[in-house]
PDB file of C-alpha atoms in Angstrom:
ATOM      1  CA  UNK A  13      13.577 -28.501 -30.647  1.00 48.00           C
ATOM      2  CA  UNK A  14      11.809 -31.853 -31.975  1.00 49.00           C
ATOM      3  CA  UNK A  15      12.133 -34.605 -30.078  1.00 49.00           C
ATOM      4  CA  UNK A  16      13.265 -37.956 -31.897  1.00 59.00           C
ATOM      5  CA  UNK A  17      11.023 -40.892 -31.981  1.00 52.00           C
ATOM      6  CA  UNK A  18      13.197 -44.023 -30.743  1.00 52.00           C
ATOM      7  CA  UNK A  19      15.145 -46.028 -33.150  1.00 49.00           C
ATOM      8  CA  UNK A  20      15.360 -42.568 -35.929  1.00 49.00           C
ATOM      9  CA  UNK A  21      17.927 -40.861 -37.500  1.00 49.00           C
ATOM     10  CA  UNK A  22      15.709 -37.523 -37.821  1.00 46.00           C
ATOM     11  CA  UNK A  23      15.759 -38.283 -41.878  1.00 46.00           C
ATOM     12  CA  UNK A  24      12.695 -38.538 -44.039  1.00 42.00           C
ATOM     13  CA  UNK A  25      12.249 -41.820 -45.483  1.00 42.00           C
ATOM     14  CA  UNK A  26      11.763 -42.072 -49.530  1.00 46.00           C
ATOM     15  CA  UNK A  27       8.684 -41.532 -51.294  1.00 51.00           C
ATOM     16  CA  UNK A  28       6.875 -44.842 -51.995  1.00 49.00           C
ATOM     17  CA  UNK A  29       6.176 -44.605 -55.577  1.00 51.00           C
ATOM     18  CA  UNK A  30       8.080 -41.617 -57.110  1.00 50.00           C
ATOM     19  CA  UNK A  31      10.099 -43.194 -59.024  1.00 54.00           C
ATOM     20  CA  UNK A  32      13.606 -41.952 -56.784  1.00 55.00           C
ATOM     21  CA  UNK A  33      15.698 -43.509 -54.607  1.00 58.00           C
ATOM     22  CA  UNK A  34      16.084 -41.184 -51.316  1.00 55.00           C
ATOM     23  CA  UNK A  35      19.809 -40.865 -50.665  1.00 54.00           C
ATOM     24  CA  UNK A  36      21.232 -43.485 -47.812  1.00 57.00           C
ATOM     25  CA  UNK A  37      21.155 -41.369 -44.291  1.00 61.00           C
ATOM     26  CA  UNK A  38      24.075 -40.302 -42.677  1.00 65.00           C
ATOM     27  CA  UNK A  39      25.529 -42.840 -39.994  1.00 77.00           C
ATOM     28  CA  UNK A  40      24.720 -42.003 -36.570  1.00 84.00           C
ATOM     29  CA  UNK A  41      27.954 -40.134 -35.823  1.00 87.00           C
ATOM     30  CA  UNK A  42      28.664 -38.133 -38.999  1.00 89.00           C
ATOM     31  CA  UNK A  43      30.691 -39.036 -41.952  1.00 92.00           C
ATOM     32  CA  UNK A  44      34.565 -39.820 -41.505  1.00 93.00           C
ATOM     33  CA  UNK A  45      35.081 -35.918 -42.477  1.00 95.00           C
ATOM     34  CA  UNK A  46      33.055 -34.843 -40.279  1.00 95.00           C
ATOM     35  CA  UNK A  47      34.254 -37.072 -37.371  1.00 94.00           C
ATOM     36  CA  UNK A  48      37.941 -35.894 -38.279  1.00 95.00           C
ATOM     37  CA  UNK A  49      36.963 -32.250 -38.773  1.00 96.00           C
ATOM     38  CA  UNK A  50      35.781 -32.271 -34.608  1.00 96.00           C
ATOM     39  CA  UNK A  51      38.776 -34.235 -33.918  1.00 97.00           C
ATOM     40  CA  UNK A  52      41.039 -31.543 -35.466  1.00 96.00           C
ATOM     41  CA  UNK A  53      38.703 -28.712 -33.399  1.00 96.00           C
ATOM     42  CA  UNK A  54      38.613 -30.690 -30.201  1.00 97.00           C
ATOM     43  CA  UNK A  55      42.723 -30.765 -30.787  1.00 97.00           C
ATOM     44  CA  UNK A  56      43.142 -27.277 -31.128  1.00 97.00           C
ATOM     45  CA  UNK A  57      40.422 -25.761 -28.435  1.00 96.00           C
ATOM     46  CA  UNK A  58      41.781 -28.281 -25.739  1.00 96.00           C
ATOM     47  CA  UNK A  59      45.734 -27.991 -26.731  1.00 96.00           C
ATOM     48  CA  UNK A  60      44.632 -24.258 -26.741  1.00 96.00           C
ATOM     49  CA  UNK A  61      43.232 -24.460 -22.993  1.00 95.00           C
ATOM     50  CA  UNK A  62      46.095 -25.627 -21.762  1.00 95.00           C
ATOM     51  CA  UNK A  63      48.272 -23.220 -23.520  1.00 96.00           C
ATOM     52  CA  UNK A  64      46.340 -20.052 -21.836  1.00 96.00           C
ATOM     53  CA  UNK A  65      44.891 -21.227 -18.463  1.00 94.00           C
ATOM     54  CA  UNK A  66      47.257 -23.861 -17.619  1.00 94.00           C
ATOM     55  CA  UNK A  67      47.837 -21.057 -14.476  1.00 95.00           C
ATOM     56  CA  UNK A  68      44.159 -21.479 -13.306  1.00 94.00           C
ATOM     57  CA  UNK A  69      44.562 -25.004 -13.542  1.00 94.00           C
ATOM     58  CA  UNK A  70      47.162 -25.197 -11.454  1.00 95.00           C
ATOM     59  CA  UNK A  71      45.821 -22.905  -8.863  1.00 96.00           C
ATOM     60  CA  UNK A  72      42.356 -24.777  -9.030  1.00 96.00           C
ATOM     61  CA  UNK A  73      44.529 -27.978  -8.170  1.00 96.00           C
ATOM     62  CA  UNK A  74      46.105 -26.236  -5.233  1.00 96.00           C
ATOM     63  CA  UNK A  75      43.108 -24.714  -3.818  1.00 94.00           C
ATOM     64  CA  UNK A  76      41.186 -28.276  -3.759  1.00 95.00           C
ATOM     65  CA  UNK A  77      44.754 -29.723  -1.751  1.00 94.00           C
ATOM     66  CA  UNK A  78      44.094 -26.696   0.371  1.00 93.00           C
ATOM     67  CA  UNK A  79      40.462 -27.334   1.367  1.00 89.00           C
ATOM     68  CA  UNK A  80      39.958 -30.896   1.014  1.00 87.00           C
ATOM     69  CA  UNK A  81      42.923 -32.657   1.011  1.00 88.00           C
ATOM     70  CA  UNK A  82      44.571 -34.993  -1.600  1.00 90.00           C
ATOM     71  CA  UNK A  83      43.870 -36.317  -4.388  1.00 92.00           C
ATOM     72  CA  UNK A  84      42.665 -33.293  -6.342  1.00 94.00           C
ATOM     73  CA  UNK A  85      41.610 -35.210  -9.125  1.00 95.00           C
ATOM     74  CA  UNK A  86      38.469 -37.535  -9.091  1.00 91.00           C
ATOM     75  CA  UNK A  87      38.258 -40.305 -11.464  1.00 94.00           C
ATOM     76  CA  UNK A  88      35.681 -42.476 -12.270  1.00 93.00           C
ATOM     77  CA  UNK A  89      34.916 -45.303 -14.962  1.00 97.00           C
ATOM     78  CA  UNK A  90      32.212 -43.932 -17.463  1.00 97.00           C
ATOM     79  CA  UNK A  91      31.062 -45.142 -20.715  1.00 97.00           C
ATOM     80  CA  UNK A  92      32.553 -43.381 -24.281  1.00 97.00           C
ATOM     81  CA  UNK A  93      31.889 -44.069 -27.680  1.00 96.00           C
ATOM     82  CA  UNK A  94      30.701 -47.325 -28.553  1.00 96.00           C
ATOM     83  CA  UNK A  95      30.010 -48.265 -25.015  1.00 95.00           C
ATOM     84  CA  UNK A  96      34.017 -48.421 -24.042  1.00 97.00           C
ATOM     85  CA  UNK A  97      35.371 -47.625 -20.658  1.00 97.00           C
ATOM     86  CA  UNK A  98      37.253 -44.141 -20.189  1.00 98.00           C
ATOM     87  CA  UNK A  99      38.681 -42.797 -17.021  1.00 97.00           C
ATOM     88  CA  UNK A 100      36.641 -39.496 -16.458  1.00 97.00           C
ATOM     89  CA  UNK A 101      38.301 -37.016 -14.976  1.00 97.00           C
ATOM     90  CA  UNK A 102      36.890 -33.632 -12.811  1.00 95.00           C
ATOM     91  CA  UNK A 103      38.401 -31.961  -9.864  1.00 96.00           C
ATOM     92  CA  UNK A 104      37.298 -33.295  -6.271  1.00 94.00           C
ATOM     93  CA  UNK A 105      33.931 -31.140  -5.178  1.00 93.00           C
ATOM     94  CA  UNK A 106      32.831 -34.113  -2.757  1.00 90.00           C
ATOM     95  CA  UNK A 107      33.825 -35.250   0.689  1.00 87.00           C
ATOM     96  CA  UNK A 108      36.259 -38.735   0.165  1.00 81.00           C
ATOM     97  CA  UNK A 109      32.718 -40.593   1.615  1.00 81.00           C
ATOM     98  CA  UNK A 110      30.578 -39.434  -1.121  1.00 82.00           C
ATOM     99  CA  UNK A 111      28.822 -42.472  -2.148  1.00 84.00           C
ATOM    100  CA  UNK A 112      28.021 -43.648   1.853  1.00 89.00           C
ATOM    101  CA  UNK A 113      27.114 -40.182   2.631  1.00 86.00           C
ATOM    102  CA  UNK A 114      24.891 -40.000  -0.446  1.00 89.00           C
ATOM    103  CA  UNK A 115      23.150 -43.849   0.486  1.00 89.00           C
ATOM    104  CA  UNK A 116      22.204 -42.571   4.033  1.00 91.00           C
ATOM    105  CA  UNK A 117      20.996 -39.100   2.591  1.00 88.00           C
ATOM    106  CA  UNK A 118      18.823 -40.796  -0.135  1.00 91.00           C
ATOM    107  CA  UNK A 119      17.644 -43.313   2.675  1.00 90.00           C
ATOM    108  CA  UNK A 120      16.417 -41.121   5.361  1.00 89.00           C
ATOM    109  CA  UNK A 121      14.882 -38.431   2.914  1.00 89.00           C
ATOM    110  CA  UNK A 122      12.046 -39.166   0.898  1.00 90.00           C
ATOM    111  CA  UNK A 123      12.290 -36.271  -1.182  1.00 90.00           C
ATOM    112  CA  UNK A 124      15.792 -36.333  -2.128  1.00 88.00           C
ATOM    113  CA  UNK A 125      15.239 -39.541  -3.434  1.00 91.00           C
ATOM    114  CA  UNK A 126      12.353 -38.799  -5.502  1.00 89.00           C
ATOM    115  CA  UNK A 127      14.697 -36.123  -6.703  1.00 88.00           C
ATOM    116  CA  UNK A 128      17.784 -38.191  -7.591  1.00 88.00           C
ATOM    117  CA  UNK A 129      14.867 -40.633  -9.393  1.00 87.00           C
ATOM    118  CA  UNK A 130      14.487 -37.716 -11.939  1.00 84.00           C
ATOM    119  CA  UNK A 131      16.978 -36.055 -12.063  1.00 85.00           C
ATOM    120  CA  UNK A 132      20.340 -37.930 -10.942  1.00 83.00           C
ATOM    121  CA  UNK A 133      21.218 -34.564  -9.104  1.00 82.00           C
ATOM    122  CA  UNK A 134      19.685 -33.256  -5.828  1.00 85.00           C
ATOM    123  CA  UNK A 135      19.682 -29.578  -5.296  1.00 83.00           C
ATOM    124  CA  UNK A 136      21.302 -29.515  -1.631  1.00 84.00           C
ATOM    125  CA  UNK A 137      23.674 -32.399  -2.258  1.00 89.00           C
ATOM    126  CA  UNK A 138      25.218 -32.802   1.054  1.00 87.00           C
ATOM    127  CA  UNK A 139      28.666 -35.002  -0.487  1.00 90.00           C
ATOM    128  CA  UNK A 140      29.223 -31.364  -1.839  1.00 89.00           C
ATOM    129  CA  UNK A 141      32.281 -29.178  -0.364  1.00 91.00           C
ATOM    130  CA  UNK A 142      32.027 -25.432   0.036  1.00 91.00           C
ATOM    131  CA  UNK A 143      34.913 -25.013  -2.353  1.00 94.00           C
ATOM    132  CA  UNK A 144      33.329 -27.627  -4.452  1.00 92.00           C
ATOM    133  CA  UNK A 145      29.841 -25.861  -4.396  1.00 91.00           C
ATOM    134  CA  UNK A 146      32.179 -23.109  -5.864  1.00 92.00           C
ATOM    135  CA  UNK A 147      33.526 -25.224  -8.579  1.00 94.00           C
ATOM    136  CA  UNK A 148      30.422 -26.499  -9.900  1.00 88.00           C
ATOM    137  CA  UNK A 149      28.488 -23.082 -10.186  1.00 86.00           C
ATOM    138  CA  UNK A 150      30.609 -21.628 -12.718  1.00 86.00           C
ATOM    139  CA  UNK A 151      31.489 -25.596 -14.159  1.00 87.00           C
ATOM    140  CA  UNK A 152      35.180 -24.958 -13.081  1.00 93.00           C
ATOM    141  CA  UNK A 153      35.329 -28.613 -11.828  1.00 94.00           C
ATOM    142  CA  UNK A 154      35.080 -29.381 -15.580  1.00 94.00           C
ATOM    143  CA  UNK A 155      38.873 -28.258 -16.715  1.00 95.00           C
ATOM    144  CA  UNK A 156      40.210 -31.870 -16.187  1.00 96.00           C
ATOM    145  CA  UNK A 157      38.223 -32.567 -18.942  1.00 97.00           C
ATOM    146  CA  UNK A 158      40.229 -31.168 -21.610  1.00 97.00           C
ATOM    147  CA  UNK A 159      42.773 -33.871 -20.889  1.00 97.00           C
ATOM    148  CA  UNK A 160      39.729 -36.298 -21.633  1.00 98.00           C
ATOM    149  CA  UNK A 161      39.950 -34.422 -24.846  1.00 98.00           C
ATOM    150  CA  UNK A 162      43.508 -34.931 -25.911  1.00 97.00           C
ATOM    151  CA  UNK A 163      43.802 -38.487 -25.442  1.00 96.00           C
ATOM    152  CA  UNK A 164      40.507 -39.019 -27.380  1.00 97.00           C
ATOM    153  CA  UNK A 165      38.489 -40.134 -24.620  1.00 97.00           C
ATOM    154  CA  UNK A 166      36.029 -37.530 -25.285  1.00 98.00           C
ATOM    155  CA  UNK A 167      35.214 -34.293 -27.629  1.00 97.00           C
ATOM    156  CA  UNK A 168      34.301 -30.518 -26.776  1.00 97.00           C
ATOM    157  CA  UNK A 169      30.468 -31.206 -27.799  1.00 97.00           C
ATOM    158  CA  UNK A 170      28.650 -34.194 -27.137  1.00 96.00           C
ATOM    159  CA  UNK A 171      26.619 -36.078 -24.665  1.00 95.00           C
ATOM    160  CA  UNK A 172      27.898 -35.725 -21.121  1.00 93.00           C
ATOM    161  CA  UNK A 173      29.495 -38.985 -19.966  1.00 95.00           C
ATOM    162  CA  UNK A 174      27.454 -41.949 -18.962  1.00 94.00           C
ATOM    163  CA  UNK A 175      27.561 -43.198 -15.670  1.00 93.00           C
ATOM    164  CA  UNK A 176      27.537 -47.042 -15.430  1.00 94.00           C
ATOM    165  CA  UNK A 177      23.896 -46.774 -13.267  1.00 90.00           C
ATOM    166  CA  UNK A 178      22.720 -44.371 -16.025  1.00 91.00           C
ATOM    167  CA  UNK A 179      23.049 -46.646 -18.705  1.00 93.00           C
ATOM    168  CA  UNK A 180      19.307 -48.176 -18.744  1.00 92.00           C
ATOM    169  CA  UNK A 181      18.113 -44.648 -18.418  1.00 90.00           C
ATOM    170  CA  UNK A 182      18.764 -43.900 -22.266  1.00 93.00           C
ATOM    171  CA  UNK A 183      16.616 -47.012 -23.483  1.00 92.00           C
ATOM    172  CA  UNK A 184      16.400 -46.793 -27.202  1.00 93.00           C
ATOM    173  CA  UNK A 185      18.888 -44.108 -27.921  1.00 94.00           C
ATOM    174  CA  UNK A 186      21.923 -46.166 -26.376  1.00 96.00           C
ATOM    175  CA  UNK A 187      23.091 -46.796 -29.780  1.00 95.00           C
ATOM    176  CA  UNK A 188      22.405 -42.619 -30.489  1.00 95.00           C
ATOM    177  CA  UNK A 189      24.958 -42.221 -27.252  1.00 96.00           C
ATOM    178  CA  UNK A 190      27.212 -44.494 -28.408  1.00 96.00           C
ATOM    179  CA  UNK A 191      28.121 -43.213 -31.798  1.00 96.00           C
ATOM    180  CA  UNK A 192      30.200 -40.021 -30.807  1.00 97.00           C
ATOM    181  CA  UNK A 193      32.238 -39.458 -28.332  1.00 97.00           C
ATOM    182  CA  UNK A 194      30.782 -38.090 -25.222  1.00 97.00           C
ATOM    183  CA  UNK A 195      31.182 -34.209 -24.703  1.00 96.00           C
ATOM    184  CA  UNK A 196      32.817 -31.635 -21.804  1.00 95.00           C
ATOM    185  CA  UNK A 197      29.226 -29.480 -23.232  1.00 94.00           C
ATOM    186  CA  UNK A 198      25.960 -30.394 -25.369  1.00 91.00           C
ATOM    187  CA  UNK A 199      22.240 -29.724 -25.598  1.00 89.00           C
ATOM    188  CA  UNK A 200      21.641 -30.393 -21.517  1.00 86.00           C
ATOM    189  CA  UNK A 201      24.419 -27.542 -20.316  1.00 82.00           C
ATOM    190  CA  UNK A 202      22.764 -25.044 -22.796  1.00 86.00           C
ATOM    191  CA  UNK A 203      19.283 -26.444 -22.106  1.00 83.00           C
ATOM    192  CA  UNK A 204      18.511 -25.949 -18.573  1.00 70.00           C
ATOM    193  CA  UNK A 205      21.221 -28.333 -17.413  1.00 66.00           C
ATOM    194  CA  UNK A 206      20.224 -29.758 -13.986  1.00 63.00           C
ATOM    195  CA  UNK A 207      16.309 -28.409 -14.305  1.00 71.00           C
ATOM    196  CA  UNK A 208      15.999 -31.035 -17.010  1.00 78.00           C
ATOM    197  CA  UNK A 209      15.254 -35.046 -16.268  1.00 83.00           C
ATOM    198  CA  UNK A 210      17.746 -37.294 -17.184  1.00 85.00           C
ATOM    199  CA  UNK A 211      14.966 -38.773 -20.000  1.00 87.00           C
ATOM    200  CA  UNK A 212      14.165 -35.603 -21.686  1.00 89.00           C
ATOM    201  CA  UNK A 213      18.443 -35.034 -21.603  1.00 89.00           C
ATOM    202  CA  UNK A 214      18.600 -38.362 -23.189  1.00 92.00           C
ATOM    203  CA  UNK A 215      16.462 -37.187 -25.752  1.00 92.00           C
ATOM    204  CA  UNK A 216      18.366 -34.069 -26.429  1.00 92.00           C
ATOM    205  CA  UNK A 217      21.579 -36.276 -26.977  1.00 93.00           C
ATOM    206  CA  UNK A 218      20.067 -38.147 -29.507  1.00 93.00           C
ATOM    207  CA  UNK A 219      18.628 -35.247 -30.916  1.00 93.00           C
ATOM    208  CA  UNK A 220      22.180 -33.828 -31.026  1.00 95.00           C
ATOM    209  CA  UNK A 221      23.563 -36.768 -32.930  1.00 95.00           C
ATOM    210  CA  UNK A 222      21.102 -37.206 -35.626  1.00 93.00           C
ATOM    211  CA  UNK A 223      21.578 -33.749 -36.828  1.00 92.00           C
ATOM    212  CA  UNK A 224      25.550 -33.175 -35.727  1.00 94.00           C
ATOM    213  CA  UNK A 225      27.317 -30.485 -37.554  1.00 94.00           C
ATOM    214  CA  UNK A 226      30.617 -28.597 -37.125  1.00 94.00           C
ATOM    215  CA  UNK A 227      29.032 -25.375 -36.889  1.00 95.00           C
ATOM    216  CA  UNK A 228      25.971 -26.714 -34.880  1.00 95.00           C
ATOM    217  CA  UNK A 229      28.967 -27.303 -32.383  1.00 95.00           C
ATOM    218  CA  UNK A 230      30.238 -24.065 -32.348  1.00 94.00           C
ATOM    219  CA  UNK A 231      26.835 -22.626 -31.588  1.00 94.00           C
ATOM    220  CA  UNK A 232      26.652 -24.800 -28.789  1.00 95.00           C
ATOM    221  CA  UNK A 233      30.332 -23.466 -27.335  1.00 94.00           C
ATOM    222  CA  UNK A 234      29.240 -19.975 -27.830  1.00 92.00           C
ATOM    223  CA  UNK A 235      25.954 -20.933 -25.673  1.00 92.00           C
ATOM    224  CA  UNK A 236      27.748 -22.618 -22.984  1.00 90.00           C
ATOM    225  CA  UNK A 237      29.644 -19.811 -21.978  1.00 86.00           C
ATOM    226  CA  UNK A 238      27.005 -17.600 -20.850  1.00 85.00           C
ATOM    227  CA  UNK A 239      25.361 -20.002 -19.543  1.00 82.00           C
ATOM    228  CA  UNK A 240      27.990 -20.862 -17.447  1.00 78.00           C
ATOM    229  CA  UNK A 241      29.289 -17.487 -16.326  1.00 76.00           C
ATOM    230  CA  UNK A 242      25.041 -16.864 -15.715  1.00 67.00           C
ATOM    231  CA  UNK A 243      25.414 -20.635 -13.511  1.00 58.00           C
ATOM    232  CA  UNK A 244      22.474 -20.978 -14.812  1.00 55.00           C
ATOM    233  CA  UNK A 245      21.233 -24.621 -14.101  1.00 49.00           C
ATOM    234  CA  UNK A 246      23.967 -25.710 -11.910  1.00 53.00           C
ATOM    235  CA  UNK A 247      24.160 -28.044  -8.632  1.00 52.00           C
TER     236      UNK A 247
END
């Protein structure tokens, strides 16, 4: 897969002097068909979801109660499209400390934060539960998600959602991230997922967007599930 330089589209500019004007590119995002066309898919796959696992979702919700404790549910703010606000949601994996348990880990161990420096993920993430570890091998933490999906918040395929820390790590293709809305899978989860650094993942979302397609997105469904039932990738 190429890599986009910053700042393009991924369309070849006109030919100086041959007489033709080269058609106006795309807008980062897709035309207002295709931008309804996912919204119709990311309707009926998420809707769908619902209709034929809404048992496993309930017993998911049950068995994080069971093992953790309440609430089941983690939220947290994360940039959509054009840079607004959305409550993300994923089922608890991580103690209710996480964030002072993750500042002491990253400050007593050099590697780990060399680690988290690349790749915003460590490996043996100690905020992790055992039943969480669980849920993030096989992505199951993700189901949430498809309510994401059917308030608009976010589509089946697309960038994963920004954190607010994360944002300076896209640099130039902020405005590539901002144009869709972001995804429950994409280029990372079929691309090596947590073996690849956040830069070369922002690079793949852009990528993603300058060339977006309905049926590039079904390709990149079909991909996702064996690479999550292989948990290839995961932490």
């Amino acid at each position: 897969m190429n890599t986009l330089r910053p700042g393009t589209q991924g369309r070849s500019p006109a030919n100086p002097g041959s007489g033709t004007t080269a058609p106006a590119p795309a807008p980062l995002g897709g035309s207002p068909a295709l931008q309804a066309a996912k919204r119709v898919i990311d309707i009926l796959m998420a809707g769908s979801f619902f209709v034929f696992f809404g048992w496993a979702y309930a017993l998911i919700w049950a068995g994080v109660l069971l093992t953790s404790g309440s609430p089941a549910i983690y939220m947290q703010p994360r940039y959509g499209r054009d840079g607004k606000v959305f409550r993300f949601l994923k089922f608890r994996t991580m103690v209710p400390d996480a964030e002072a348990v993750l500042a002491r880990h990253l400050r007593d161990n050099e590697a780990a934060w060399h680690e988290w420096q690349v790749f915003q993920k460590l490996e043996h993430d100690p905020r992790i539960t055992r039943f969480g570890a669980f849920l993030r091998k096989y992505s199951i933490d993700e189901f949430p998600q498809f309510w994401n999906v059917l308030r608009g918040d976010m589509s089946m395929v697309g960038p994963r959602p920004c954190m607010f820390a994360q944002k300076d790590l896209y640099g130039p293709y902020w405005s590539h991230y901002c144009a869709v809305r972001p995804g429950i899978t994409g280029l990372w989860q079929i691309s090596g997922r947590n073996e690849v650094s956040y830069r070369r993942r922002a690079a793949m979302d852009a990528e993603y967007v300058a060339t977006l397609s309905v049926l590039h997105d079904i390709q990149i469904v079909l991909k996702t599930f064996r690479v999550v039932m292989g948990a290839r990738g995961s932490r």
